[in-house]
Amino acid sequence: MKGRKLLMIPGPIEFTPEVLRAMGMATTSHVAPDFVESFGQALERLREVFFCPHGQPFVIAGSGTLAMDVAAANLVEPGDKALVVNTGLFGDRFAAILERYGAEVTQVRAPAIGDAPELEAVAAALGRGDFKLMTVTHVDTSTAVAADVRSLAALGRETGVLVVVDGVCAVAGAEMRQEEWGIDLALTASQKAIGVPPGLALLVAGPRAMEAFRQRQTPVGNYYADWTNWLPIMEAYEARRPSYFGTPPVNLIWALNVSLGQILAEGMMARFARHRRVSRAVKAAVTALGMEQVPLSAERTAVTLTAPYYPAGVERTVLGAIKDAGVVLAGGLHPAIRERYFRIGHMGAVSASDVLATVGAIERGLAWAGYSFEPGVGLAAAQKALGE
Ligand code: PMP
């Protein structure tokens, strides 16, 4: 029997064999010509994946939290005002990071868990303060709520604030067109829809964000994160010149270039459509099995993950039974409801068969937990949605 489990959590995800092979290759010098070419190409490809032809990409060893830290460190000066559009735990995290660099943070919170703030509420908050920057979490992984990034970015632009998007659970899975939508900085990490093992913080800063950085009156309060150190490195690699500030994670950057190549070969629109289709299938199965979801409206639900509440009488132990049935899912993350829901990640190279395997394992777990349902009802709903 095969011992391997299917990893269907909201990051890290299942990676393609080609990406994993790049991780296993003999590591070269970070100034070797092949590596320089690969790094340079990855930087160019990031612009395409973020839809930001005039942006400056940064690839730095670290996780998504470092990407948030880099954004805050370089864009915020002590006393600057920042507005956080909060749709869950990662909004709280961004607020804490911004405060660490001296920002005065105002949060516009969702009226309830699973909801997103109304555009009018964000507009009113923007109108009340003299904000330098606004952050939006595209998909908050703790609630599976997707913010209306496009409209929020348009609002931000009207008010003249810098628009920063935490796209950790979205970029390369949920549609985001950085430049066209007026997003000044978008960031993600390697381990989600980008499809590379954990370890890379990825950012693309548009011209207004770079200009704000250049206009700083005070030094960046974080040596490692400082773009003064990283900008020449990114420019050099893109010009196919070796350079050094901190040793780049050579194998991860090879893997990144392989994955970005696969993403662009699939085509961004096809990739977004596949994520929507897979998401519809998982959500249809969850609904057919009688489970409610954390997001309060279908309109505000993420395409990269699904967050069902356990049905009555079923507890967290069901995740162990689902794992025994072959699929690893994630527990709850939002502290207020942690024990009441679980999370199914479906991004990156996820296929229709992965969806069916996952729904099948969920059904077997629910049956183990003594939950009463018609076997196959979730699978049928998923099949139907996949065929539409
Ligand atoms: N923002 C969002 C929306 C996330 O989902 C995560 C990770 N779950 C992070 C930030 C932080 O990323 P990391 O765990 O890689 O530091």
mmCIF file of C-alpha atoms and ligand atoms in Angstrom:
data_model
loop_
_atom_site.group_PDB
_atom_site.id
_atom_site.type_symbol
_atom_site.label_atom_id
_atom_site.label_comp_id
_atom_site.label_asym_id
_atom_site.label_seq_id
_atom_site.Cartn_x
_atom_site.Cartn_y
_atom_site.Cartn_z
ATOM 1 C CA MET A 1 0.000 0.000 0.000
ATOM 2 C CA LYS A 2 1.266 3.502 -0.712
ATOM 3 C CA GLY A 3 2.128 5.312 2.491
ATOM 4 C CA ARG A 4 2.120 8.811 1.085
ATOM 5 C CA LYS A 5 -0.663 11.177 2.102
ATOM 6 C CA LEU A 6 -2.107 13.888 -0.100
ATOM 7 C CA LEU A 7 -1.278 17.259 1.456
ATOM 8 C CA MET A 8 -4.363 19.466 1.098
ATOM 9 C CA ILE A 9 -3.649 22.214 3.616
ATOM 10 C CA PRO A 10 -3.458 25.928 2.784
ATOM 11 C CA GLY A 11 0.323 25.776 2.463
ATOM 12 C CA PRO A 12 2.691 24.148 2.127
ATOM 13 C CA ILE A 13 0.987 22.427 -0.782
ATOM 14 C CA GLU A 14 1.791 19.492 -3.092
ATOM 15 C CA PHE A 15 4.669 20.411 -5.400
ATOM 16 C CA THR A 16 5.312 19.182 -8.945
ATOM 17 C CA PRO A 17 8.059 16.569 -9.529
ATOM 18 C CA GLU A 18 10.016 19.093 -11.622
ATOM 19 C CA VAL A 19 10.051 21.600 -8.765
ATOM 20 C CA LEU A 20 11.139 18.933 -6.284
ATOM 21 C CA ARG A 21 13.894 17.783 -8.627
ATOM 22 C CA ALA A 22 15.284 21.326 -8.689
ATOM 23 C CA MET A 23 15.376 21.201 -4.888
ATOM 24 C CA GLY A 24 17.479 18.024 -5.045
ATOM 25 C CA MET A 25 20.065 19.179 -7.569
ATOM 26 C CA ALA A 26 23.680 19.636 -6.499
ATOM 27 C CA THR A 27 23.944 23.169 -5.163
ATOM 28 C CA THR A 28 26.226 25.457 -7.145
ATOM 29 C CA SER A 29 27.843 28.734 -6.214
ATOM 30 C CA HIS A 30 25.402 31.621 -6.076
ATOM 31 C CA VAL A 31 27.565 33.367 -8.678
ATOM 32 C CA ALA A 32 27.668 30.411 -11.108
ATOM 33 C CA PRO A 33 26.487 31.484 -14.591
ATOM 34 C CA ASP A 34 23.617 28.963 -14.668
ATOM 35 C CA PHE A 35 22.317 30.180 -11.344
ATOM 36 C CA VAL A 36 22.610 33.827 -12.350
ATOM 37 C CA GLU A 37 20.558 33.052 -15.476
ATOM 38 C CA SER A 38 17.951 31.204 -13.465
ATOM 39 C CA PHE A 39 17.626 33.962 -10.847
ATOM 40 C CA GLY A 40 17.399 36.633 -13.548
ATOM 41 C CA GLN A 41 14.685 34.717 -15.374
ATOM 42 C CA ALA A 42 12.737 34.130 -12.148
ATOM 43 C CA LEU A 43 12.706 37.889 -11.485
ATOM 44 C CA GLU A 44 11.363 38.565 -14.983
ATOM 45 C CA ARG A 45 8.732 35.867 -14.613
ATOM 46 C CA LEU A 46 7.570 37.278 -11.269
ATOM 47 C CA ARG A 47 6.593 40.498 -13.022
ATOM 48 C CA GLU A 48 4.388 38.473 -15.349
ATOM 49 C CA VAL A 49 2.792 36.389 -12.604
ATOM 50 C CA PHE A 50 2.016 39.534 -10.592
ATOM 51 C CA PHE A 51 0.838 41.387 -13.763
ATOM 52 C CA CYS A 52 3.196 44.211 -12.905
ATOM 53 C CA PRO A 53 5.347 45.058 -15.933
ATOM 54 C CA HIS A 54 6.849 48.160 -14.282
ATOM 55 C CA GLY A 55 7.370 46.627 -10.840
ATOM 56 C CA GLN A 56 10.567 45.802 -9.004
ATOM 57 C CA PRO A 57 10.601 42.185 -7.813
ATOM 58 C CA PHE A 58 12.399 41.103 -4.638
ATOM 59 C CA VAL A 59 13.191 37.466 -3.820
ATOM 60 C CA ILE A 60 14.506 37.075 -0.291
ATOM 61 C CA ALA A 61 15.052 33.965 1.857
ATOM 62 C CA GLY A 62 12.307 33.834 4.467
ATOM 63 C CA SER A 63 8.604 33.095 4.848
ATOM 64 C CA GLY A 64 5.535 35.167 4.051
ATOM 65 C CA THR A 65 5.827 36.973 7.358
ATOM 66 C CA LEU A 66 9.223 38.245 6.256
ATOM 67 C CA ALA A 67 7.621 39.548 3.056
ATOM 68 C CA MET A 68 5.166 41.522 5.237
ATOM 69 C CA ASP A 69 8.077 42.690 7.394
ATOM 70 C CA VAL A 70 10.049 43.831 4.336
ATOM 71 C CA ALA A 71 7.053 45.776 3.028
ATOM 72 C CA ALA A 72 6.469 47.519 6.355
ATOM 73 C CA ALA A 73 10.152 48.157 7.076
ATOM 74 C CA ASN A 74 10.745 49.873 3.751
ATOM 75 C CA LEU A 75 7.501 51.817 3.367
ATOM 76 C CA VAL A 76 6.807 52.990 6.914
ATOM 77 C CA GLU A 77 8.545 55.710 8.862
ATOM 78 C CA PRO A 78 7.834 56.380 12.522
ATOM 79 C CA GLY A 79 4.614 58.386 12.866
ATOM 80 C CA ASP A 80 3.177 57.383 9.485
ATOM 81 C CA LYS A 81 -0.495 56.475 9.533
ATOM 82 C CA ALA A 82 -1.527 53.069 8.182
ATOM 83 C CA LEU A 83 -4.968 51.593 7.587
ATOM 84 C CA VAL A 84 -5.413 47.818 7.852
ATOM 85 C CA VAL A 85 -8.436 46.250 6.176
ATOM 86 C CA ASN A 86 -8.930 43.322 8.509
ATOM 87 C CA THR A 87 -10.597 40.086 7.412
ATOM 88 C CA GLY A 88 -8.893 37.776 9.915
ATOM 89 C CA LEU A 89 -5.726 36.831 11.729
ATOM 90 C CA PHE A 90 -3.319 38.037 9.055
ATOM 91 C CA GLY A 91 -4.735 41.551 9.248
ATOM 92 C CA ASP A 92 -3.873 41.536 12.949
ATOM 93 C CA ARG A 93 -0.386 40.346 12.054
ATOM 94 C CA PHE A 94 0.111 43.137 9.516
ATOM 95 C CA ALA A 95 -1.059 45.698 12.072
ATOM 96 C CA ALA A 96 1.467 44.382 14.614
ATOM 97 C CA ILE A 97 4.302 44.505 12.078
ATOM 98 C CA LEU A 98 3.417 48.053 10.966
ATOM 99 C CA GLU A 99 3.313 49.199 14.588
ATOM 100 C CA ARG A 100 6.733 47.680 15.182
ATOM 101 C CA TYR A 101 8.118 50.146 12.616
ATOM 102 C CA GLY A 102 6.405 53.065 14.298
ATOM 103 C CA ALA A 103 3.200 53.336 12.261
ATOM 104 C CA GLU A 104 -0.011 54.607 13.845
ATOM 105 C CA VAL A 105 -2.389 51.873 12.782
ATOM 106 C CA THR A 106 -6.154 52.116 12.334
ATOM 107 C CA GLN A 107 -8.005 48.921 11.587
ATOM 108 C CA VAL A 108 -11.268 48.579 9.698
ATOM 109 C CA ARG A 109 -12.536 45.249 10.898
ATOM 110 C CA ALA A 110 -15.026 42.904 9.311
ATOM 111 C CA PRO A 111 -18.360 43.222 11.167
ATOM 112 C CA ALA A 112 -18.255 39.476 11.924
ATOM 113 C CA ILE A 113 -15.879 36.546 11.503
ATOM 114 C CA GLY A 114 -16.296 35.351 7.934
ATOM 115 C CA ASP A 115 -17.248 38.766 6.663
ATOM 116 C CA ALA A 116 -15.257 41.597 5.077
ATOM 117 C CA PRO A 117 -15.575 45.315 5.857
ATOM 118 C CA GLU A 118 -17.950 47.199 3.559
ATOM 119 C CA LEU A 119 -16.245 49.373 0.955
ATOM 120 C CA GLU A 120 -18.119 52.357 2.430
ATOM 121 C CA ALA A 121 -16.551 51.694 5.832
ATOM 122 C CA VAL A 122 -13.079 51.625 4.308
ATOM 123 C CA ALA A 123 -13.801 54.770 2.286
ATOM 124 C CA ALA A 124 -15.046 56.544 5.421
ATOM 125 C CA ALA A 125 -11.932 55.527 7.386
ATOM 126 C CA LEU A 126 -9.666 56.687 4.556
ATOM 127 C CA GLY A 127 -11.524 59.986 4.522
ATOM 128 C CA ARG A 128 -10.962 60.521 8.246
ATOM 129 C CA GLY A 129 -7.188 60.183 8.332
ATOM 130 C CA ASP A 130 -4.128 61.276 6.559
ATOM 131 C CA PHE A 131 -2.940 57.762 5.716
ATOM 132 C CA LYS A 132 0.293 56.925 3.961
ATOM 133 C CA LEU A 133 -0.562 53.323 3.349
ATOM 134 C CA MET A 134 -3.366 50.786 3.384
ATOM 135 C CA THR A 135 -2.976 47.006 3.642
ATOM 136 C CA VAL A 136 -5.436 44.421 2.376
ATOM 137 C CA THR A 137 -5.181 40.651 2.861
ATOM 138 C CA HIS A 138 -6.311 39.224 -0.467
ATOM 139 C CA VAL A 139 -7.268 35.875 1.060
ATOM 140 C CA ASP A 140 -7.149 35.615 4.821
ATOM 141 C CA THR A 141 -6.137 32.014 5.437
ATOM 142 C CA SER A 142 -7.694 32.037 8.905
ATOM 143 C CA THR A 143 -11.214 32.737 7.605
ATOM 144 C CA ALA A 144 -11.075 31.845 3.873
ATOM 145 C CA VAL A 145 -12.472 35.325 3.219
ATOM 146 C CA ALA A 146 -11.359 36.940 -0.040
ATOM 147 C CA ALA A 147 -11.278 40.728 0.008
ATOM 148 C CA ASP A 148 -12.501 42.730 -2.986
ATOM 149 C CA VAL A 149 -8.923 43.749 -3.731
ATOM 150 C CA ARG A 150 -9.763 45.451 -6.982
ATOM 151 C CA SER A 151 -12.335 47.836 -5.508
ATOM 152 C CA LEU A 152 -10.271 48.438 -2.370
ATOM 153 C CA ALA A 153 -7.197 49.248 -4.433
ATOM 154 C CA ALA A 154 -9.248 51.680 -6.524
ATOM 155 C CA LEU A 155 -10.426 53.360 -3.320
ATOM 156 C CA GLY A 156 -6.880 53.554 -2.037
ATOM 157 C CA ARG A 157 -5.692 55.091 -5.274
ATOM 158 C CA GLU A 158 -8.445 57.731 -5.191
ATOM 159 C CA THR A 159 -7.281 58.763 -1.740
ATOM 160 C CA GLY A 160 -3.620 58.699 -2.703
ATOM 161 C CA VAL A 161 -2.504 56.074 -0.184
ATOM 162 C CA LEU A 162 -0.023 53.333 -1.019
ATOM 163 C CA VAL A 163 -1.945 50.099 -1.521
ATOM 164 C CA VAL A 164 -0.209 47.022 -0.122
ATOM 165 C CA VAL A 165 -1.691 43.568 -0.728
ATOM 166 C CA ASP A 166 -0.822 40.485 1.310
ATOM 167 C CA GLY A 167 -1.303 37.931 -1.418
ATOM 168 C CA VAL A 168 0.312 35.032 0.431
ATOM 169 C CA CYS A 169 -2.732 32.799 0.006
ATOM 170 C CA ALA A 170 -3.720 34.210 -3.361
ATOM 171 C CA VAL A 171 -0.957 35.119 -5.838
ATOM 172 C CA ALA A 172 -0.906 32.690 -8.807
ATOM 173 C CA GLY A 173 -4.215 31.168 -7.677
ATOM 174 C CA ALA A 174 -6.731 33.995 -7.283
ATOM 175 C CA GLU A 175 -6.790 36.682 -9.945
ATOM 176 C CA MET A 176 -4.754 39.760 -9.093
ATOM 177 C CA ARG A 177 -3.531 42.271 -11.681
ATOM 178 C CA GLN A 178 -1.173 44.397 -9.705
ATOM 179 C CA GLU A 179 -0.486 47.279 -12.075
ATOM 180 C CA GLU A 180 -3.902 47.525 -13.720
ATOM 181 C CA TRP A 181 -5.667 47.428 -10.342
ATOM 182 C CA GLY A 182 -3.416 50.129 -8.842
ATOM 183 C CA ILE A 183 -1.680 47.964 -6.245
ATOM 184 C CA ASP A 184 1.602 49.540 -5.164
ATOM 185 C CA LEU A 185 3.091 46.498 -3.510
ATOM 186 C CA ALA A 186 2.007 42.865 -3.575
ATOM 187 C CA LEU A 187 3.695 40.104 -1.662
ATOM 188 C CA THR A 188 3.551 36.360 -1.268
ATOM 189 C CA ALA A 189 5.565 33.357 -0.133
ATOM 190 C CA SER A 190 6.780 30.357 -2.077
ATOM 191 C CA GLN A 191 4.820 27.569 -0.392
ATOM 192 C CA LYS A 192 1.305 28.333 -1.583
ATOM 193 C CA ALA A 193 -0.042 28.864 -5.100
ATOM 194 C CA ILE A 194 3.467 29.766 -6.306
ATOM 195 C CA GLY A 195 4.217 26.064 -5.823
ATOM 196 C CA VAL A 196 7.694 25.981 -4.243
ATOM 197 C CA PRO A 197 8.695 24.569 -0.834
ATOM 198 C CA PRO A 198 8.645 27.072 2.054
ATOM 199 C CA GLY A 199 11.525 29.526 2.319
ATOM 200 C CA LEU A 200 11.061 32.411 -0.127
ATOM 201 C CA ALA A 201 9.541 35.819 0.552
ATOM 202 C CA LEU A 202 8.425 37.332 -2.772
ATOM 203 C CA LEU A 203 7.493 40.960 -3.315
ATOM 204 C CA VAL A 204 6.808 43.165 -6.323
ATOM 205 C CA ALA A 205 6.954 46.889 -5.620
ATOM 206 C CA GLY A 206 5.430 49.278 -8.145
ATOM 207 C CA PRO A 207 6.929 52.672 -9.043
ATOM 208 C CA ARG A 208 4.998 54.593 -6.342
ATOM 209 C CA ALA A 209 6.177 52.205 -3.623
ATOM 210 C CA MET A 210 9.784 52.509 -4.815
ATOM 211 C CA GLU A 211 9.429 56.290 -4.891
ATOM 212 C CA ALA A 212 8.075 56.330 -1.327
ATOM 213 C CA PHE A 213 11.080 54.244 -0.300
ATOM 214 C CA ARG A 214 13.481 56.677 -2.014
ATOM 215 C CA GLN A 215 11.828 59.649 -0.320
ATOM 216 C CA ARG A 216 12.374 58.283 3.194
ATOM 217 C CA GLN A 217 13.773 60.712 5.726
ATOM 218 C CA THR A 218 14.888 57.995 8.157
ATOM 219 C CA PRO A 219 16.896 54.808 7.620
ATOM 220 C CA VAL A 220 15.024 51.504 7.345
ATOM 221 C CA GLY A 221 14.848 50.082 10.859
ATOM 222 C CA ASN A 222 15.786 46.551 9.814
ATOM 223 C CA TYR A 223 19.169 45.753 8.306
ATOM 224 C CA TYR A 224 18.244 42.459 6.605
ATOM 225 C CA ALA A 225 15.000 43.790 5.129
ATOM 226 C CA ASP A 226 16.419 47.079 3.824
ATOM 227 C CA TRP A 227 15.887 47.535 0.071
ATOM 228 C CA THR A 228 19.058 49.626 0.062
ATOM 229 C CA ASN A 229 20.820 46.290 0.418
ATOM 230 C CA TRP A 230 18.575 44.186 -1.841
ATOM 231 C CA LEU A 231 17.751 46.491 -4.756
ATOM 232 C CA PRO A 232 21.277 46.388 -6.273
ATOM 233 C CA ILE A 233 21.260 42.597 -5.927
ATOM 234 C CA MET A 234 17.937 42.179 -7.730
ATOM 235 C CA GLU A 235 19.017 44.621 -10.444
ATOM 236 C CA ALA A 236 22.323 42.816 -10.902
ATOM 237 C CA TYR A 237 20.822 39.326 -11.227
ATOM 238 C CA GLU A 238 18.235 40.598 -13.661
ATOM 239 C CA ALA A 239 21.039 42.080 -15.744
ATOM 240 C CA ARG A 240 22.636 38.591 -15.532
ATOM 241 C CA ARG A 241 25.488 39.835 -13.342
ATOM 242 C CA PRO A 242 26.428 37.906 -10.192
ATOM 243 C CA SER A 243 26.161 39.851 -6.981
ATOM 244 C CA TYR A 244 26.194 39.344 -3.244
ATOM 245 C CA PHE A 245 24.531 40.761 -0.169
ATOM 246 C CA GLY A 246 23.241 37.668 1.687
ATOM 247 C CA THR A 247 23.696 34.174 0.238
ATOM 248 C CA PRO A 248 20.593 33.399 -1.816
ATOM 249 C CA PRO A 249 18.869 30.020 -1.252
ATOM 250 C CA VAL A 250 20.193 28.582 -4.517
ATOM 251 C CA ASN A 251 18.003 25.469 -4.797
ATOM 252 C CA LEU A 252 14.836 27.316 -3.795
ATOM 253 C CA ILE A 253 15.465 29.921 -6.482
ATOM 254 C CA TRP A 254 15.990 27.209 -9.109
ATOM 255 C CA ALA A 255 12.750 25.645 -7.944
ATOM 256 C CA LEU A 256 11.054 29.045 -8.125
ATOM 257 C CA ASN A 257 12.145 29.537 -11.703
ATOM 258 C CA VAL A 258 10.895 26.059 -12.648
ATOM 259 C CA SER A 259 7.535 26.676 -10.986
ATOM 260 C CA LEU A 260 7.081 30.151 -12.481
ATOM 261 C CA GLY A 261 7.841 28.603 -15.883
ATOM 262 C CA GLN A 262 5.113 26.002 -15.288
ATOM 263 C CA ILE A 263 2.664 28.662 -14.108
ATOM 264 C CA LEU A 264 3.208 30.810 -17.200
ATOM 265 C CA ALA A 265 3.074 27.757 -19.484
ATOM 266 C CA GLU A 266 -0.365 26.913 -18.085
ATOM 267 C CA GLY A 267 -1.384 30.533 -18.688
ATOM 268 C CA MET A 268 -2.550 32.850 -15.945
ATOM 269 C CA MET A 269 -6.180 32.970 -17.059
ATOM 270 C CA ALA A 270 -6.355 29.171 -17.384
ATOM 271 C CA ARG A 271 -4.760 28.843 -13.967
ATOM 272 C CA PHE A 272 -7.244 31.203 -12.332
ATOM 273 C CA ALA A 273 -10.104 29.338 -14.031
ATOM 274 C CA ARG A 274 -8.774 25.983 -12.769
ATOM 275 C CA HIS A 275 -8.586 27.359 -9.234
ATOM 276 C CA ARG A 276 -12.174 28.600 -9.482
ATOM 277 C CA ARG A 277 -13.386 25.243 -10.817
ATOM 278 C CA VAL A 278 -11.603 23.221 -8.133
ATOM 279 C CA SER A 279 -12.867 25.596 -5.459
ATOM 280 C CA ARG A 280 -16.460 25.323 -6.689
ATOM 281 C CA ALA A 281 -16.191 21.522 -6.580
ATOM 282 C CA VAL A 282 -14.836 21.409 -3.011
ATOM 283 C CA LYS A 283 -17.432 23.907 -1.818
ATOM 284 C CA ALA A 284 -20.252 22.036 -3.571
ATOM 285 C CA ALA A 285 -19.143 18.828 -1.827
ATOM 286 C CA VAL A 286 -18.952 20.526 1.573
ATOM 287 C CA THR A 287 -22.462 21.950 1.109
ATOM 288 C CA ALA A 288 -23.856 18.618 -0.109
ATOM 289 C CA LEU A 289 -22.438 17.011 3.028
ATOM 290 C CA GLY A 290 -24.403 19.482 5.134
ATOM 291 C CA MET A 291 -21.532 21.650 6.341
ATOM 292 C CA GLU A 292 -21.622 25.436 6.675
ATOM 293 C CA GLN A 293 -18.561 27.534 5.841
ATOM 294 C CA VAL A 294 -16.784 30.312 7.727
ATOM 295 C CA PRO A 295 -17.186 32.935 4.945
ATOM 296 C CA LEU A 296 -20.652 34.398 5.260
ATOM 297 C CA SER A 297 -21.208 34.966 1.556
ATOM 298 C CA ALA A 298 -20.238 33.067 -1.580
ATOM 299 C CA GLU A 299 -19.112 36.364 -3.075
ATOM 300 C CA ARG A 300 -16.424 36.826 -0.444
ATOM 301 C CA THR A 301 -15.173 33.239 -0.413
ATOM 302 C CA ALA A 302 -11.603 32.382 -1.370
ATOM 303 C CA VAL A 303 -10.826 30.168 -4.354
ATOM 304 C CA THR A 304 -7.608 28.872 -2.796
ATOM 305 C CA LEU A 305 -9.062 27.242 0.306
ATOM 306 C CA THR A 306 -12.350 26.144 1.865
ATOM 307 C CA ALA A 307 -13.135 26.508 5.567
ATOM 308 C CA PRO A 308 -16.071 24.288 6.638
ATOM 309 C CA TYR A 309 -17.498 24.185 10.155
ATOM 310 C CA TYR A 310 -17.627 20.655 11.558
ATOM 311 C CA PRO A 311 -21.176 19.330 11.418
ATOM 312 C CA ALA A 312 -23.022 18.917 14.734
ATOM 313 C CA GLY A 313 -21.599 16.038 16.753
ATOM 314 C CA VAL A 314 -18.313 15.945 14.817
ATOM 315 C CA GLU A 315 -15.079 17.225 16.346
ATOM 316 C CA ARG A 316 -11.498 17.906 15.408
ATOM 317 C CA THR A 317 -10.623 14.192 15.813
ATOM 318 C CA VAL A 318 -12.249 13.652 12.411
ATOM 319 C CA LEU A 319 -9.099 15.150 10.860
ATOM 320 C CA GLY A 320 -7.160 12.107 12.138
ATOM 321 C CA ALA A 321 -9.641 9.781 10.441
ATOM 322 C CA ILE A 322 -9.448 11.817 7.217
ATOM 323 C CA LYS A 323 -5.678 11.527 7.407
ATOM 324 C CA ASP A 324 -5.955 7.769 7.885
ATOM 325 C CA ALA A 325 -8.068 7.808 4.731
ATOM 326 C CA GLY A 326 -5.103 9.383 2.935
ATOM 327 C CA VAL A 327 -5.550 13.155 3.014
ATOM 328 C CA VAL A 328 -3.979 15.693 5.354
ATOM 329 C CA LEU A 329 -6.214 18.695 6.119
ATOM 330 C CA ALA A 330 -5.619 21.640 8.453
ATOM 331 C CA GLY A 331 -7.427 22.517 11.670
ATOM 332 C CA GLY A 332 -8.870 25.926 12.466
ATOM 333 C CA LEU A 333 -6.592 28.947 12.882
ATOM 334 C CA HIS A 334 -8.753 31.875 13.926
ATOM 335 C CA PRO A 335 -8.587 31.852 17.744
ATOM 336 C CA ALA A 336 -12.269 32.734 18.244
ATOM 337 C CA ILE A 337 -13.541 29.676 16.334
ATOM 338 C CA ARG A 338 -10.473 27.451 16.167
ATOM 339 C CA GLU A 339 -12.130 24.277 17.473
ATOM 340 C CA ARG A 340 -15.239 24.656 15.325
ATOM 341 C CA TYR A 341 -13.869 24.505 11.788
ATOM 342 C CA PHE A 342 -11.180 23.031 9.552
ATOM 343 C CA ARG A 343 -9.443 24.069 6.366
ATOM 344 C CA ILE A 344 -8.946 22.446 2.983
ATOM 345 C CA GLY A 345 -6.266 24.017 0.795
ATOM 346 C CA HIS A 346 -6.636 23.697 -2.968
ATOM 347 C CA MET A 347 -4.053 25.680 -4.838
ATOM 348 C CA GLY A 348 -1.056 25.288 -7.119
ATOM 349 C CA ALA A 349 -0.866 22.079 -9.117
ATOM 350 C CA VAL A 350 -4.084 20.712 -7.553
ATOM 351 C CA SER A 351 -6.070 18.485 -9.930
ATOM 352 C CA ALA A 352 -9.632 17.220 -10.249
ATOM 353 C CA SER A 353 -8.466 13.820 -8.963
ATOM 354 C CA ASP A 354 -6.981 15.487 -5.883
ATOM 355 C CA VAL A 355 -10.391 17.027 -5.227
ATOM 356 C CA LEU A 356 -12.149 13.673 -5.527
ATOM 357 C CA ALA A 357 -9.572 11.941 -3.320
ATOM 358 C CA THR A 358 -10.026 14.699 -0.742
ATOM 359 C CA VAL A 359 -13.814 14.613 -0.755
ATOM 360 C CA GLY A 360 -13.724 10.798 -0.593
ATOM 361 C CA ALA A 361 -11.435 10.930 2.446
ATOM 362 C CA ILE A 362 -13.668 13.542 4.109
ATOM 363 C CA GLU A 363 -16.691 11.278 3.598
ATOM 364 C CA ARG A 364 -14.839 8.350 5.161
ATOM 365 C CA GLY A 365 -13.753 10.506 8.084
ATOM 366 C CA LEU A 366 -17.311 11.749 8.633
ATOM 367 C CA ALA A 367 -18.613 8.171 8.509
ATOM 368 C CA TRP A 368 -15.970 7.168 11.102
ATOM 369 C CA ALA A 369 -17.199 10.039 13.297
ATOM 370 C CA GLY A 370 -20.740 8.644 13.163
ATOM 371 C CA TYR A 371 -22.124 11.534 11.121
ATOM 372 C CA SER A 372 -25.195 10.550 9.181
ATOM 373 C CA PHE A 373 -25.180 11.306 5.460
ATOM 374 C CA GLU A 374 -25.731 9.498 2.206
ATOM 375 C CA PRO A 375 -22.356 8.059 1.157
ATOM 376 C CA GLY A 376 -21.169 9.570 -2.118
ATOM 377 C CA VAL A 377 -23.300 12.694 -1.907
ATOM 378 C CA GLY A 378 -20.222 14.907 -1.587
ATOM 379 C CA LEU A 379 -18.412 13.094 -4.377
ATOM 380 C CA ALA A 380 -21.402 13.432 -6.688
ATOM 381 C CA ALA A 381 -21.612 17.170 -6.016
ATOM 382 C CA ALA A 382 -17.876 17.575 -6.662
ATOM 383 C CA GLN A 383 -18.046 15.546 -9.884
ATOM 384 C CA LYS A 384 -20.946 17.622 -11.109
ATOM 385 C CA ALA A 385 -19.163 20.905 -10.366
ATOM 386 C CA LEU A 386 -15.964 19.684 -12.017
ATOM 387 C CA GLY A 387 -17.917 18.839 -15.147
ATOM 388 C CA GLU A 388 -19.611 22.226 -15.423
HETATM 389 N N1 PMP B 1 -0.433 36.115 5.150
HETATM 390 C C1 PMP B 1 -1.304 35.148 4.819
HETATM 391 C C2 PMP B 1 -2.576 35.536 4.159
HETATM 392 C C3 PMP B 1 -1.010 33.826 5.103
HETATM 393 O O1 PMP B 1 -1.861 32.862 4.775
HETATM 394 C C4 PMP B 1 0.213 33.497 5.725
HETATM 395 C C5 PMP B 1 0.572 32.062 6.034
HETATM 396 N N2 PMP B 1 -0.474 31.213 6.298
HETATM 397 C C6 PMP B 1 1.085 34.532 6.042
HETATM 398 C C7 PMP B 1 0.732 35.821 5.728
HETATM 399 C C8 PMP B 1 2.374 34.267 6.704
HETATM 400 O O2 PMP B 1 3.193 33.473 5.896
HETATM 401 P P1 PMP B 1 4.295 32.531 6.524
HETATM 402 O O3 PMP B 1 3.601 31.497 7.338
HETATM 403 O O4 PMP B 1 4.960 31.947 5.312
HETATM 404 O O5 PMP B 1 5.195 33.372 7.338
#
